[in-house]
mmCIF file of C-alpha atoms and ligand atoms in Angstrom:
data_model
loop_
_atom_site.group_PDB
_atom_site.id
_atom_site.type_symbol
_atom_site.label_atom_id
_atom_site.label_comp_id
_atom_site.label_asym_id
_atom_site.label_seq_id
_atom_site.Cartn_x
_atom_site.Cartn_y
_atom_site.Cartn_z
ATOM 1 C CA MET A 1 0.000 0.000 0.000
ATOM 2 C CA ALA A 2 2.980 2.291 -0.362
ATOM 3 C CA PHE A 3 2.456 3.851 -3.762
ATOM 4 C CA GLU A 4 -1.045 2.704 -4.710
ATOM 5 C CA ARG A 5 -2.651 5.676 -3.016
ATOM 6 C CA TRP A 6 -0.844 7.968 -5.432
ATOM 7 C CA ILE A 7 -2.240 6.280 -8.540
ATOM 8 C CA ARG A 8 -4.412 8.887 -10.233
ATOM 9 C CA PRO A 9 -8.039 7.986 -9.443
ATOM 10 C CA HIS A 10 -9.255 8.045 -13.058
ATOM 11 C CA ILE A 11 -6.523 5.511 -13.958
ATOM 12 C CA ALA A 12 -7.252 3.280 -10.970
ATOM 13 C CA ALA A 13 -10.908 3.189 -12.072
ATOM 14 C CA LEU A 14 -10.145 2.004 -15.635
ATOM 15 C CA GLU A 15 -11.393 -1.362 -16.859
ATOM 16 C CA PRO A 16 -8.610 -2.886 -18.995
ATOM 17 C CA TYR A 17 -9.340 -3.557 -22.683
ATOM 18 C CA GLN A 18 -10.425 -7.164 -23.301
ATOM 19 C CA PRO A 19 -8.807 -8.406 -26.506
ATOM 20 C CA GLY A 20 -10.093 -11.353 -28.532
ATOM 21 C CA LYS A 21 -8.875 -14.671 -27.165
ATOM 22 C CA PRO A 22 -5.609 -15.695 -28.866
ATOM 23 C CA ILE A 23 -5.626 -19.083 -30.633
ATOM 24 C CA GLU A 24 -2.563 -20.153 -28.633
ATOM 25 C CA ALA A 25 -4.316 -19.445 -25.322
ATOM 26 C CA LEU A 26 -7.426 -21.418 -26.280
ATOM 27 C CA GLU A 27 -5.451 -24.433 -27.477
ATOM 28 C CA ARG A 28 -3.286 -24.412 -24.354
ATOM 29 C CA GLU A 29 -6.317 -24.232 -22.062
ATOM 30 C CA LEU A 30 -8.441 -26.887 -23.808
ATOM 31 C CA GLY A 31 -5.676 -29.082 -25.195
ATOM 32 C CA ILE A 32 -7.153 -28.834 -28.709
ATOM 33 C CA ARG A 33 -5.687 -27.994 -32.113
ATOM 34 C CA ASN A 34 -6.685 -26.462 -35.459
ATOM 35 C CA SER A 35 -8.755 -23.731 -33.870
ATOM 36 C CA ILE A 36 -9.854 -20.692 -35.835
ATOM 37 C CA LYS A 37 -10.154 -17.114 -34.678
ATOM 38 C CA LEU A 38 -12.941 -14.929 -35.989
ATOM 39 C CA ALA A 39 -12.656 -12.436 -33.172
ATOM 40 C CA SER A 40 -10.411 -9.457 -33.900
ATOM 41 C CA ASN A 41 -11.468 -8.190 -37.336
ATOM 42 C CA GLU A 42 -8.150 -9.154 -38.865
ATOM 43 C CA ASN A 43 -7.794 -9.707 -42.618
ATOM 44 C CA PRO A 44 -8.234 -13.466 -43.210
ATOM 45 C CA LEU A 45 -6.161 -13.261 -46.422
ATOM 46 C CA GLY A 46 -3.149 -12.084 -44.437
ATOM 47 C CA PRO A 47 -0.879 -9.234 -45.484
ATOM 48 C CA SER A 48 -0.212 -8.321 -49.098
ATOM 49 C CA PRO A 49 2.685 -10.407 -50.492
ATOM 50 C CA LYS A 50 4.200 -7.115 -51.628
ATOM 51 C CA ALA A 51 4.120 -5.838 -48.049
ATOM 52 C CA ILE A 52 5.812 -8.996 -46.773
ATOM 53 C CA GLU A 53 8.519 -8.599 -49.397
ATOM 54 C CA ALA A 54 9.071 -4.926 -48.569
ATOM 55 C CA MET A 55 9.255 -5.586 -44.823
ATOM 56 C CA ARG A 56 11.670 -8.462 -45.332
ATOM 57 C CA GLY A 57 13.968 -6.210 -47.341
ATOM 58 C CA GLU A 58 13.803 -3.500 -44.695
ATOM 59 C CA THR A 59 14.875 -5.757 -41.813
ATOM 60 C CA ARG A 60 18.551 -5.082 -42.658
ATOM 61 C CA ASN A 61 18.033 -1.413 -41.771
ATOM 62 C CA VAL A 62 16.466 -1.802 -38.354
ATOM 63 C CA HIS A 63 19.602 -0.641 -36.558
ATOM 64 C CA ARG A 64 18.728 2.837 -37.878
ATOM 65 C CA TYR A 65 15.974 4.975 -36.394
ATOM 66 C CA PRO A 66 12.982 5.218 -38.708
ATOM 67 C CA ASP A 67 12.169 8.286 -40.776
ATOM 68 C CA GLY A 68 10.220 10.256 -38.189
ATOM 69 C CA SER A 69 8.316 12.117 -40.897
ATOM 70 C CA SER A 70 7.284 8.947 -42.773
ATOM 71 C CA TYR A 71 8.179 10.925 -45.897
ATOM 72 C CA ALA A 72 7.552 8.263 -48.528
ATOM 73 C CA LEU A 73 4.305 7.012 -47.037
ATOM 74 C CA ARG A 74 3.091 10.560 -46.446
ATOM 75 C CA ALA A 75 3.760 11.480 -50.073
ATOM 76 C CA ALA A 76 2.016 8.393 -51.444
ATOM 77 C CA LEU A 77 -1.026 8.694 -49.193
ATOM 78 C CA SER A 78 -1.476 12.436 -49.627
ATOM 79 C CA SER A 79 -1.489 12.072 -53.383
ATOM 80 C CA ARG A 80 -3.872 9.100 -53.148
ATOM 81 C CA LEU A 81 -6.295 11.072 -50.964
ATOM 82 C CA SER A 82 -5.762 14.460 -52.640
ATOM 83 C CA VAL A 83 -4.863 16.125 -49.351
ATOM 84 C CA LYS A 84 -1.769 18.100 -48.384
ATOM 85 C CA PRO A 85 1.063 16.051 -46.859
ATOM 86 C CA GLU A 86 0.833 18.130 -43.673
ATOM 87 C CA GLN A 87 -2.786 17.033 -43.216
ATOM 88 C CA LEU A 88 -1.658 13.514 -42.325
ATOM 89 C CA VAL A 89 -0.591 12.254 -38.903
ATOM 90 C CA PHE A 90 0.705 8.695 -38.553
ATOM 91 C CA GLY A 91 0.345 6.696 -35.386
ATOM 92 C CA THR A 92 1.155 3.366 -33.785
ATOM 93 C CA GLY A 93 -2.210 2.116 -34.954
ATOM 94 C CA SER A 94 -5.099 4.532 -35.158
ATOM 95 C CA ASP A 95 -5.408 3.835 -31.419
ATOM 96 C CA GLU A 96 -2.520 6.235 -30.982
ATOM 97 C CA ILE A 97 -4.383 8.928 -32.913
ATOM 98 C CA LEU A 98 -7.085 8.693 -30.242
ATOM 99 C CA GLU A 99 -4.437 9.028 -27.543
ATOM 100 C CA LEU A 100 -2.962 12.066 -29.291
ATOM 101 C CA LEU A 101 -6.380 13.699 -29.538
ATOM 102 C CA ALA A 102 -6.901 13.162 -25.834
ATOM 103 C CA LYS A 103 -3.447 14.496 -25.055
ATOM 104 C CA VAL A 104 -3.829 17.728 -27.017
ATOM 105 C CA LEU A 105 -7.457 18.378 -26.194
ATOM 106 C CA LEU A 106 -8.757 16.934 -22.949
ATOM 107 C CA SER A 107 -8.539 18.114 -19.376
ATOM 108 C CA GLU A 108 -10.387 17.042 -16.277
ATOM 109 C CA GLY A 109 -14.064 17.979 -16.466
ATOM 110 C CA ASP A 110 -14.142 18.042 -20.280
ATOM 111 C CA GLU A 111 -16.757 15.896 -21.976
ATOM 112 C CA VAL A 112 -16.441 13.563 -24.934
ATOM 113 C CA VAL A 113 -19.607 12.374 -26.656
ATOM 114 C CA PHE A 114 -19.659 8.960 -28.307
ATOM 115 C CA ALA A 115 -22.189 6.249 -29.084
ATOM 116 C CA TRP A 116 -22.542 3.077 -27.022
ATOM 117 C CA PRO A 117 -21.931 0.221 -27.699
ATOM 118 C CA SER A 118 -19.014 1.373 -29.807
ATOM 119 C CA PHE A 119 -15.239 0.934 -29.896
ATOM 120 C CA ALA A 120 -14.079 -0.233 -26.461
ATOM 121 C CA MET A 121 -11.001 2.014 -26.599
ATOM 122 C CA TYR A 122 -13.080 5.217 -26.423
ATOM 123 C CA PRO A 123 -13.918 5.089 -22.708
ATOM 124 C CA ILE A 124 -10.419 3.852 -21.894
ATOM 125 C CA VAL A 125 -8.726 6.770 -23.648
ATOM 126 C CA VAL A 126 -11.250 9.363 -22.483
ATOM 127 C CA GLN A 127 -11.298 8.298 -18.810
ATOM 128 C CA GLY A 128 -7.559 7.739 -18.942
ATOM 129 C CA SER A 129 -7.139 11.434 -19.690
ATOM 130 C CA GLY A 130 -9.336 12.428 -16.770
ATOM 131 C CA ALA A 131 -12.157 13.640 -19.013
ATOM 132 C CA THR A 132 -15.741 12.400 -18.846
ATOM 133 C CA GLY A 133 -17.219 10.099 -21.470
ATOM 134 C CA VAL A 134 -20.844 10.764 -22.394
ATOM 135 C CA ARG A 135 -22.224 7.537 -23.863
ATOM 136 C CA VAL A 136 -25.233 7.940 -26.129
ATOM 137 C CA PRO A 137 -27.138 4.676 -26.670
ATOM 138 C CA LEU A 138 -27.428 3.351 -30.222
ATOM 139 C CA ASP A 139 -30.964 3.404 -31.602
ATOM 140 C CA ALA A 140 -33.198 0.324 -31.833
ATOM 141 C CA ALA A 141 -31.464 -0.725 -35.069
ATOM 142 C CA PHE A 142 -28.035 -0.587 -33.318
ATOM 143 C CA THR A 143 -27.132 2.515 -35.369
ATOM 144 C CA HIS A 144 -25.674 5.825 -34.138
ATOM 145 C CA ASP A 145 -28.497 8.040 -32.908
ATOM 146 C CA LEU A 146 -26.995 11.260 -34.239
ATOM 147 C CA GLU A 147 -29.899 13.410 -33.062
ATOM 148 C CA ALA A 148 -29.432 12.165 -29.518
ATOM 149 C CA MET A 149 -25.676 12.710 -29.840
ATOM 150 C CA ALA A 150 -26.258 16.298 -30.969
ATOM 151 C CA ALA A 151 -28.515 16.795 -27.956
ATOM 152 C CA ALA A 152 -25.791 15.394 -25.661
ATOM 153 C CA VAL A 153 -23.331 18.158 -26.599
ATOM 154 C CA THR A 154 -22.914 20.674 -23.756
ATOM 155 C CA PRO A 155 -20.670 23.703 -23.225
ATOM 156 C CA ARG A 156 -18.135 21.248 -21.734
ATOM 157 C CA THR A 157 -17.979 19.064 -24.848
ATOM 158 C CA ARG A 158 -14.560 19.173 -26.499
ATOM 159 C CA LEU A 159 -14.694 16.110 -28.728
ATOM 160 C CA VAL A 160 -17.316 13.994 -30.490
ATOM 161 C CA LEU A 161 -16.423 10.536 -31.787
ATOM 162 C CA VAL A 162 -18.422 8.912 -34.576
ATOM 163 C CA CYS A 163 -17.445 5.341 -35.375
ATOM 164 C CA ASN A 164 -18.529 4.714 -38.962
ATOM 165 C CA PRO A 165 -19.019 1.832 -39.624
ATOM 166 C CA ASN A 166 -19.545 1.132 -35.937
ATOM 167 C CA ASN A 167 -17.622 -1.532 -34.065
ATOM 168 C CA PRO A 168 -19.079 -3.906 -32.696
ATOM 169 C CA THR A 169 -22.410 -3.652 -34.524
ATOM 170 C CA GLY A 170 -21.224 -3.156 -38.130
ATOM 171 C CA THR A 171 -23.919 -0.550 -38.721
ATOM 172 C CA SER A 172 -23.132 2.673 -40.555
ATOM 173 C CA VAL A 173 -24.680 6.100 -40.949
ATOM 174 C CA GLY A 174 -25.369 7.600 -44.364
ATOM 175 C CA ALA A 175 -24.457 10.987 -45.767
ATOM 176 C CA GLU A 176 -27.797 12.646 -45.158
ATOM 177 C CA ALA A 177 -27.899 12.008 -41.400
ATOM 178 C CA PHE A 178 -24.152 12.607 -41.050
ATOM 179 C CA ASP A 179 -24.197 15.920 -42.935
ATOM 180 C CA ARG A 180 -27.128 17.216 -40.896
ATOM 181 C CA PHE A 181 -25.323 16.258 -37.681
ATOM 182 C CA VAL A 182 -22.001 17.878 -38.595
ATOM 183 C CA ALA A 183 -23.629 21.025 -39.925
ATOM 184 C CA GLY A 184 -25.296 21.495 -36.533
ATOM 185 C CA LEU A 185 -22.192 20.863 -34.441
ATOM 186 C CA ARG A 186 -20.757 23.852 -32.556
ATOM 187 C CA GLU A 187 -17.632 24.929 -34.399
ATOM 188 C CA ASP A 188 -15.239 24.676 -31.442
ATOM 189 C CA VAL A 189 -16.111 20.988 -30.891
ATOM 190 C CA VAL A 190 -13.608 18.647 -32.523
ATOM 191 C CA LEU A 191 -15.241 15.905 -34.587
ATOM 192 C CA ALA A 192 -13.288 12.669 -35.038
ATOM 193 C CA VAL A 193 -14.766 10.128 -37.439
ATOM 194 C CA ASP A 194 -13.332 6.667 -36.888
ATOM 195 C CA GLU A 195 -13.265 5.031 -40.319
ATOM 196 C CA ALA A 196 -11.282 1.879 -39.517
ATOM 197 C CA TYR A 197 -13.656 -0.136 -41.744
ATOM 198 C CA PHE A 198 -14.700 2.366 -44.396
ATOM 199 C CA GLU A 199 -12.905 0.445 -47.172
ATOM 200 C CA TYR A 200 -15.426 -2.369 -46.734
ATOM 201 C CA THR A 201 -18.581 -0.301 -47.049
ATOM 202 C CA ARG A 202 -21.014 -1.181 -49.801
ATOM 203 C CA ARG A 203 -23.403 1.706 -49.277
ATOM 204 C CA PRO A 204 -23.342 4.292 -52.081
ATOM 205 C CA ASP A 205 -24.249 7.158 -49.733
ATOM 206 C CA PHE A 206 -21.321 6.679 -47.339
ATOM 207 C CA PRO A 207 -20.476 10.098 -45.817
ATOM 208 C CA ASP A 208 -17.697 12.184 -47.343
ATOM 209 C CA SER A 209 -15.577 12.900 -44.264
ATOM 210 C CA LEU A 210 -12.753 14.372 -46.372
ATOM 211 C CA GLY A 211 -15.152 16.949 -47.771
ATOM 212 C CA TRP A 212 -15.995 18.002 -44.202
ATOM 213 C CA ILE A 213 -12.309 18.140 -43.248
ATOM 214 C CA ALA A 214 -11.780 20.607 -46.113
ATOM 215 C CA ARG A 215 -14.723 22.786 -45.022
ATOM 216 C CA ARG A 216 -14.769 22.472 -41.253
ATOM 217 C CA PRO A 217 -11.578 23.042 -39.232
ATOM 218 C CA GLY A 218 -11.529 20.751 -36.217
ATOM 219 C CA THR A 219 -12.675 17.730 -38.215
ATOM 220 C CA LEU A 220 -10.569 14.624 -38.420
ATOM 221 C CA ALA A 221 -10.862 11.107 -39.855
ATOM 222 C CA MET A 222 -9.018 8.140 -38.361
ATOM 223 C CA ARG A 223 -8.043 5.264 -40.606
ATOM 224 C CA THR A 224 -5.827 2.231 -40.262
ATOM 225 C CA PHE A 225 -3.628 -0.315 -42.000
ATOM 226 C CA SER A 226 -4.813 -2.948 -39.497
ATOM 227 C CA LYS A 227 -7.977 -4.056 -41.261
ATOM 228 C CA ILE A 228 -8.292 -4.248 -45.050
ATOM 229 C CA TYR A 229 -4.520 -3.794 -45.487
ATOM 230 C CA GLY A 230 -3.837 -6.781 -43.240
ATOM 231 C CA LEU A 231 -1.135 -5.177 -41.065
ATOM 232 C CA ALA A 232 -2.718 -5.289 -37.584
ATOM 233 C CA GLY A 233 0.475 -6.700 -36.073
ATOM 234 C CA GLN A 234 2.586 -3.849 -37.426
ATOM 235 C CA ARG A 235 0.581 -1.136 -35.615
ATOM 236 C CA ILE A 236 0.140 1.675 -38.097
ATOM 237 C CA GLY A 237 -2.797 4.003 -38.612
ATOM 238 C CA TYR A 238 -3.296 7.627 -39.524
ATOM 239 C CA ALA A 239 -5.407 10.712 -39.221
ATOM 240 C CA ILE A 240 -6.490 13.084 -41.942
ATOM 241 C CA ALA A 241 -7.201 16.509 -40.473
ATOM 242 C CA ASP A 242 -7.096 20.145 -41.361
ATOM 243 C CA PRO A 243 -3.468 21.336 -41.222
ATOM 244 C CA VAL A 244 -3.860 23.269 -37.974
ATOM 245 C CA LEU A 245 -5.349 20.397 -35.996
ATOM 246 C CA ALA A 246 -2.796 18.043 -37.578
ATOM 247 C CA SER A 247 0.053 20.312 -36.448
ATOM 248 C CA PHE A 248 -0.998 19.993 -32.796
ATOM 249 C CA LEU A 249 -1.172 16.210 -33.008
ATOM 250 C CA GLU A 250 2.283 16.223 -34.629
ATOM 251 C CA ARG A 251 3.683 18.198 -31.704
ATOM 252 C CA ALA A 252 2.325 15.675 -29.222
ATOM 253 C CA ARG A 253 3.521 12.481 -30.866
ATOM 254 C CA HIS A 254 6.731 10.602 -30.204
ATOM 255 C CA PRO A 255 9.218 11.326 -32.995
ATOM 256 C CA PHE A 256 9.712 7.666 -33.951
ATOM 257 C CA ASN A 257 6.255 6.271 -33.241
ATOM 258 C CA VAL A 258 5.997 4.478 -36.597
ATOM 259 C CA ASN A 259 8.676 1.844 -37.029
ATOM 260 C CA ARG A 260 10.597 1.058 -40.224
ATOM 261 C CA LEU A 261 8.840 -2.191 -41.085
ATOM 262 C CA ALA A 262 5.423 -0.629 -40.533
ATOM 263 C CA GLU A 263 6.171 2.262 -42.867
ATOM 264 C CA VAL A 264 7.488 0.193 -45.772
ATOM 265 C CA GLY A 265 4.801 -2.444 -45.232
ATOM 266 C CA ALA A 266 2.047 0.166 -45.323
ATOM 267 C CA LEU A 267 3.505 1.779 -48.438
ATOM 268 C CA ALA A 268 3.615 -1.535 -50.278
ATOM 269 C CA ALA A 269 0.149 -2.554 -49.057
ATOM 270 C CA LEU A 270 -1.293 0.737 -50.272
ATOM 271 C CA ASP A 271 0.056 -0.044 -53.710
ATOM 272 C CA ASP A 272 -1.337 -3.567 -53.910
ATOM 273 C CA ALA A 273 -4.765 -2.810 -55.324
ATOM 274 C CA PRO A 274 -5.496 -6.454 -56.271
ATOM 275 C CA HIS A 275 -4.956 -7.570 -52.660
ATOM 276 C CA VAL A 276 -7.287 -4.864 -51.359
ATOM 277 C CA GLU A 277 -9.864 -5.788 -54.000
ATOM 278 C CA ALA A 278 -9.619 -9.497 -53.115
ATOM 279 C CA SER A 279 -10.006 -8.643 -49.423
ATOM 280 C CA ARG A 280 -13.146 -6.666 -50.183
ATOM 281 C CA ARG A 281 -14.584 -9.456 -52.339
ATOM 282 C CA VAL A 282 -13.858 -12.283 -49.861
ATOM 283 C CA ASN A 283 -15.472 -10.135 -47.175
ATOM 284 C CA ALA A 284 -18.605 -9.327 -49.181
ATOM 285 C CA GLU A 285 -19.060 -12.978 -50.140
ATOM 286 C CA GLY A 286 -18.489 -14.026 -46.515
ATOM 287 C CA ILE A 287 -21.109 -11.560 -45.252
ATOM 288 C CA ASP A 288 -23.656 -12.846 -47.744
ATOM 289 C CA TYR A 289 -22.885 -16.498 -46.924
ATOM 290 C CA LEU A 290 -22.939 -16.047 -43.142
ATOM 291 C CA THR A 291 -26.035 -13.854 -43.201
ATOM 292 C CA GLY A 292 -27.864 -16.476 -45.252
ATOM 293 C CA GLU A 293 -26.783 -19.454 -43.132
ATOM 294 C CA LEU A 294 -27.299 -17.767 -39.766
ATOM 295 C CA THR A 295 -30.723 -16.530 -40.813
ATOM 296 C CA ALA A 296 -31.609 -20.057 -41.970
ATOM 297 C CA LEU A 297 -30.654 -21.271 -38.481
ATOM 298 C CA GLY A 298 -33.071 -18.722 -37.023
ATOM 299 C CA ILE A 299 -30.253 -16.543 -35.665
ATOM 300 C CA PRO A 300 -30.898 -12.791 -35.968
ATOM 301 C CA VAL A 301 -28.082 -10.934 -37.758
ATOM 302 C CA CYS A 302 -27.490 -7.191 -37.680
ATOM 303 C CA PRO A 303 -26.946 -5.828 -41.231
ATOM 304 C CA THR A 304 -23.249 -4.964 -41.503
ATOM 305 C CA ASP A 305 -21.092 -2.594 -43.499
ATOM 306 C CA ALA A 306 -17.745 -3.834 -42.118
ATOM 307 C CA ASN A 307 -15.619 -7.026 -41.969
ATOM 308 C CA PHE A 308 -17.570 -8.522 -39.070
ATOM 309 C CA LEU A 309 -21.163 -9.013 -38.120
ATOM 310 C CA MET A 310 -23.123 -9.024 -34.901
ATOM 311 C CA ALA A 311 -25.322 -12.085 -34.424
ATOM 312 C CA GLU A 312 -27.724 -13.033 -31.648
ATOM 313 C CA LEU A 313 -26.475 -16.531 -30.911
ATOM 314 C CA GLY A 314 -28.037 -16.667 -27.465
ATOM 315 C CA PRO A 315 -26.526 -17.170 -24.004
ATOM 316 C CA GLY A 316 -23.633 -19.592 -23.543
ATOM 317 C CA VAL A 317 -22.966 -20.133 -27.239
ATOM 318 C CA TYR A 318 -19.669 -18.206 -27.125
ATOM 319 C CA GLU A 319 -18.246 -20.734 -24.623
ATOM 320 C CA ALA A 320 -19.706 -23.691 -26.532
ATOM 321 C CA LEU A 321 -18.031 -22.459 -29.728
ATOM 322 C CA LEU A 322 -14.696 -22.231 -27.913
ATOM 323 C CA ARG A 323 -14.958 -25.935 -27.136
ATOM 324 C CA GLU A 324 -15.521 -26.452 -30.882
ATOM 325 C CA GLY A 325 -12.286 -24.565 -31.553
ATOM 326 C CA VAL A 326 -14.016 -21.460 -32.916
ATOM 327 C CA ILE A 327 -13.206 -18.134 -31.299
ATOM 328 C CA VAL A 328 -15.677 -15.284 -31.774
ATOM 329 C CA ARG A 329 -16.028 -12.154 -29.646
ATOM 330 C CA PRO A 330 -18.533 -12.078 -26.793
ATOM 331 C CA LEU A 331 -20.322 -8.762 -26.309
ATOM 332 C CA SER A 332 -21.353 -9.321 -22.700
ATOM 333 C CA GLY A 333 -19.010 -6.496 -21.682
ATOM 334 C CA PHE A 334 -21.469 -4.180 -23.458
ATOM 335 C CA GLY A 335 -24.436 -5.768 -21.703
ATOM 336 C CA LEU A 336 -25.310 -7.626 -24.921
ATOM 337 C CA ASP A 337 -25.244 -11.100 -23.371
ATOM 338 C CA ASP A 338 -26.978 -12.824 -26.300
ATOM 339 C CA GLN A 339 -24.884 -11.210 -29.033
ATOM 340 C CA VAL A 340 -21.442 -12.007 -30.392
ATOM 341 C CA ARG A 341 -19.279 -10.289 -32.966
ATOM 342 C CA ILE A 342 -18.068 -12.585 -35.730
ATOM 343 C CA THR A 343 -15.181 -11.524 -37.956
ATOM 344 C CA ILE A 344 -15.753 -12.588 -41.568
ATOM 345 C CA GLY A 345 -13.225 -15.321 -42.340
ATOM 346 C CA LEU A 346 -12.091 -17.323 -45.339
ATOM 347 C CA PRO A 347 -14.881 -19.417 -46.899
ATOM 348 C CA GLU A 348 -13.678 -22.571 -45.111
ATOM 349 C CA GLU A 349 -13.557 -20.729 -41.757
ATOM 350 C CA ASN A 350 -17.076 -19.380 -42.205
ATOM 351 C CA GLU A 351 -18.230 -22.893 -43.077
ATOM 352 C CA ARG A 352 -16.578 -24.238 -39.936
ATOM 353 C CA LEU A 353 -18.429 -21.772 -37.788
ATOM 354 C CA ILE A 354 -21.762 -22.720 -39.357
ATOM 355 C CA ALA A 355 -21.014 -26.455 -39.021
ATOM 356 C CA ALA A 356 -20.145 -25.936 -35.338
ATOM 357 C CA LEU A 357 -23.384 -24.034 -34.740
ATOM 358 C CA ARG A 358 -25.358 -26.813 -36.446
ATOM 359 C CA ARG A 359 -23.645 -29.411 -34.245
ATOM 360 C CA LEU A 360 -24.455 -27.404 -31.125
ATOM 361 C CA ARG A 361 -28.072 -27.144 -32.288
ATOM 362 C CA GLU A 362 -28.355 -30.878 -32.743
ATOM 363 C CA GLY A 363 -26.604 -31.639 -29.476
ATOM 364 C CA SER A 364 -28.959 -29.486 -27.415
ATOM 365 C CA PRO A 365 -32.518 -30.547 -26.544
HETATM 366 C C1 PLP B 1 -9.627 -1.929 -35.293
HETATM 367 C C2 PLP B 1 -10.142 -0.573 -34.995
HETATM 368 C C3 PLP B 1 -9.302 0.523 -35.025
HETATM 369 C C4 PLP B 1 -7.897 0.404 -35.466
HETATM 370 O O1 PLP B 1 -7.041 0.093 -34.509
HETATM 371 P P1 PLP B 1 -5.477 0.119 -34.823
HETATM 372 O O2 PLP B 1 -4.942 0.744 -33.595
HETATM 373 O O3 PLP B 1 -5.257 0.952 -36.041
HETATM 374 O O4 PLP B 1 -5.107 -1.297 -35.030
HETATM 375 C C5 PLP B 1 -9.813 1.783 -34.755
HETATM 376 N N1 PLP B 1 -11.109 1.938 -34.511
HETATM 377 C C6 PLP B 1 -11.958 0.914 -34.514
HETATM 378 C C7 PLP B 1 -13.394 1.161 -34.317
HETATM 379 C C8 PLP B 1 -11.496 -0.377 -34.730
HETATM 380 O O5 PLP B 1 -12.345 -1.394 -34.704
#
């Protein structure tokens, strides 16, 4: 009890992030093999072969500090997105972008408005900075209730987070609702749109966050190489912001936050359009297959715009699937005891999940 009393109270009160169960941990605990993990929204195709090649070549240079400006990646991405190079901020995953936002913006007593259930890192980062998270429940269709979020903004609000598509529900908001919401937002409130999954969206009216960044200072989009680019283990993400907001995040970041392998891997992955296209196709086909099969089993599925879907499997099915060697993500931490989040896998992985569910059905009275 010597030092514990000095731990800052808002840190002591944090609930640690619960990651998806690693395959190795499951197999060790149950003494089984050939398990599959459909729990962390990773790309089932793996990284781009071009990215692997580039990272392999770069290993000989790892005795040198990385390029702290990520010059090559910055140039490629800014031209791809038609934004100025100084509008980009790279981070150790887009998780770090959230941390940087908190660091530059939030003090004790400040409020941050976000939907709930949404990305589990939001309350951790917000409470970790001493600010207060204001959780606005999703609507009955598990979609962001943007009108309620607008109503939750107070004079203390410094930041609003919109996760689009939303993790863990897969739902997205369209341009009409989004534009109305942003147009009504007080101009000193920073808006961060978390677009970790936007590359997967199939809706034609997906909001144009870059257009808002150009028109509304204090707007930022967070994106990542962890999902469709298949580089979750390399930890690289980025923000697109107006140059002034970007300059503050740049001041707050560690100079060498993005490592050498991550930068060259991301650059090569960005260039591998066929791999991105294949990832999108495998995902779309997997969504259609799983939605069809789950629905046929009488399991309600939430329509998804991402690389995972939320399904109402019922109580206890998460644990039963573990014993079948299939790891999905329980959502009981959100109070959604009957729901799980299933990452879309390869066709044979999706089939294994369905076969396991059928077996469990038959085995139960
Ligand atoms: C996966 C994910 C991210 C990205 O995390 P990284 O730190 O870039 O790996 C960000 N936001 C949401 C909602 C996510 O699901």
